[in-house]
Structures are given as structure tokens and as C-alpha cells.
mmCIF file of C-alpha atoms in Angstrom:
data_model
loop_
_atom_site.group_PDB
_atom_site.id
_atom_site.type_symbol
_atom_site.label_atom_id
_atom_site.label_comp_id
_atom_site.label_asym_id
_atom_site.label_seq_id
_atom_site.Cartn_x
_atom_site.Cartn_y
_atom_site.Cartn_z
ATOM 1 C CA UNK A 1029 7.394 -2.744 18.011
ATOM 2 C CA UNK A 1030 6.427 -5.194 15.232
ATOM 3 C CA UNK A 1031 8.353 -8.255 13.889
ATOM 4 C CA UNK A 1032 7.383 -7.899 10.325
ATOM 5 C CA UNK A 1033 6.089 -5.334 7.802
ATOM 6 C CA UNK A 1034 2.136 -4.120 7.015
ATOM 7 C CA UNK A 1035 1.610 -4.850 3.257
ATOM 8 C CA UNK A 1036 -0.741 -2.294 1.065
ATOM 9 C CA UNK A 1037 -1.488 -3.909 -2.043
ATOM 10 C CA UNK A 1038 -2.517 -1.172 -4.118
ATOM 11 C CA UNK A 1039 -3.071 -0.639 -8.149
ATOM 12 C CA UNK A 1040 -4.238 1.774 -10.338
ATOM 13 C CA UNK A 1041 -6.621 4.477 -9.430
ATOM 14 C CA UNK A 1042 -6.823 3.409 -6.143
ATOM 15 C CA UNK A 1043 -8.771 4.871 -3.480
ATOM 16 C CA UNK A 1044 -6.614 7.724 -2.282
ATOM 17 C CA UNK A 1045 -7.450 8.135 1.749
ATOM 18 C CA UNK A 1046 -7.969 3.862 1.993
ATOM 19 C CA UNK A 1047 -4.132 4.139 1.468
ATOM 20 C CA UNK A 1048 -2.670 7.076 2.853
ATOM 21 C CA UNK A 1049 -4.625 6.996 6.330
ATOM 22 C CA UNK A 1050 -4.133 3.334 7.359
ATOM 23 C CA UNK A 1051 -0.323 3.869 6.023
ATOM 24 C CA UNK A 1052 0.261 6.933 8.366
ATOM 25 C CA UNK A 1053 -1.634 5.482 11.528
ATOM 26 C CA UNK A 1054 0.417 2.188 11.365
ATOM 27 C CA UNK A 1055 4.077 3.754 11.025
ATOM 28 C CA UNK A 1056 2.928 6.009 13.727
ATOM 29 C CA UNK A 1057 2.405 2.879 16.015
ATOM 30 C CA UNK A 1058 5.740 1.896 14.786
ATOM 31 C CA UNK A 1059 5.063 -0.444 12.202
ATOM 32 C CA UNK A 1060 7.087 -0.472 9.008
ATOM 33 C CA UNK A 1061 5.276 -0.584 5.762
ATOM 34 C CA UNK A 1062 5.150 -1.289 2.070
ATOM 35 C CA UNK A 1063 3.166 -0.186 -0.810
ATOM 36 C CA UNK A 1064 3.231 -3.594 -3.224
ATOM 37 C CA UNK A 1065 1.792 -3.227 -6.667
ATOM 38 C CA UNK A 1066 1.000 -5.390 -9.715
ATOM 39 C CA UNK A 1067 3.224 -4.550 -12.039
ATOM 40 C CA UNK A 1068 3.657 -0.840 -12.572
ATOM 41 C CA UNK A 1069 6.598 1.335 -11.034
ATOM 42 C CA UNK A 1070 3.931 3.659 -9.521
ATOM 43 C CA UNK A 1071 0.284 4.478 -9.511
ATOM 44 C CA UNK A 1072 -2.175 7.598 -9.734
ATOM 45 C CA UNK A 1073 -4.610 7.298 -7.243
ATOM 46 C CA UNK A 1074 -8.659 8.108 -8.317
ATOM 47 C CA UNK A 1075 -7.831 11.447 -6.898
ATOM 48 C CA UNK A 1076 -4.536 11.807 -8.841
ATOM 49 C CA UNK A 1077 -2.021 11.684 -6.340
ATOM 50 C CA UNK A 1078 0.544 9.806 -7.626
ATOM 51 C CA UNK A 1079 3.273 7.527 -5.884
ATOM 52 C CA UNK A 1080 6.419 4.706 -5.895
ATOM 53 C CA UNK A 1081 5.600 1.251 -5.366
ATOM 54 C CA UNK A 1082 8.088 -0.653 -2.812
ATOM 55 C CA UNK A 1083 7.911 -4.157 -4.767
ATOM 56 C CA UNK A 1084 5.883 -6.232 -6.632
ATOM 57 C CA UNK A 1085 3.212 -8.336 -4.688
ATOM 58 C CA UNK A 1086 4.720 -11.771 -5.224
ATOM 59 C CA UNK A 1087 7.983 -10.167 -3.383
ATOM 60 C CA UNK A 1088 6.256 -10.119 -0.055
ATOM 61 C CA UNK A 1089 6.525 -13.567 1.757
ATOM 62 C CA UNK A 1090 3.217 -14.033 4.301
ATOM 63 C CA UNK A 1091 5.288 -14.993 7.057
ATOM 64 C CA UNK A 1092 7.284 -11.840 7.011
ATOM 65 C CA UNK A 1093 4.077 -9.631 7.146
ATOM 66 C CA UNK A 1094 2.239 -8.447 10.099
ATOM 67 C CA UNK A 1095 -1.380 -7.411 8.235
ATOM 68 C CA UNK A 1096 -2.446 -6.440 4.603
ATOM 69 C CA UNK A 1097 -4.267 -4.215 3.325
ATOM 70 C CA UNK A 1098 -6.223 -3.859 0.418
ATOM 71 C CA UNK A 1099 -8.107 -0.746 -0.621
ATOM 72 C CA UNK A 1100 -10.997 0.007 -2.927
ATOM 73 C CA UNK A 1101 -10.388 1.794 -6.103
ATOM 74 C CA UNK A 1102 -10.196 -0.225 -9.283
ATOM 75 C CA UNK A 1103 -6.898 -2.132 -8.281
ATOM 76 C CA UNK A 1104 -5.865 -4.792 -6.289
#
């Protein structure tokens, strides 16, 4: 088990699968995550599946995460 959580940092139209298959293989291993945006309440990825965001960026101190992510699309 991890000590901390796996921050996505996602924004608009990002890349759909860059998100959704690193976010499903880490909580499988057990590792919480959190989808951190810019700004907005949610986003629509290129794809146009939509979803929440868990906080804003600046809410996520580094010594509380384990890894981040950042995917392609026209976001983060």
C-alpha cells in the first residue's frame, strides 16, 4: 500500500485513454488517486467523455503525492 495519493493533472479536451488507463492500473495496485484540474468543475475529454475534477491543482501538496501524471490533450 502507498503513503500518499497519484495526482492526474488533467484539463480540457484531454487525451481520454492517457487518463483513464494509468488511473485504473494504479487503484488496482492499491493506490488512491485524484483527478486535479485548472479551474473548471469538470472536463470533456477529446473523445467527449466527460468527468468531476477532485480539486484544483494548487490543492495538492508534493509531499503528500506518490507520482503525477500529466496527459496529452490540450490541457495541463
Amino acid at each position: 500500500m502507498s503513503h500518499g495519493t497519484f495526482l492526474i493533472w488533467w484539463g480540457p479536451e484531454y487525451e481520454d485513454l492517457e487518463v483513464w488507463y494509468p488511473k485504473l492500473r494504479v487503484e488496482e495496485a492499491g493506490v488512491p488517486t485524484a483527478l486535479a484540474g485548472i479551474g473548471e468543475s469538470s472536463y470533456r475529454g477529446k473523445h467527449g467523455y466527460p468527468c468531476a475534477v477532485d480539486g484544483h491543482v494548487r490543492d495538492y501538496k508534493a509531499a503528500d503525492l506518490v507520482g503525477i501524471l500529466a496527459p496529452g490533450g490540450w490541457g495541463a
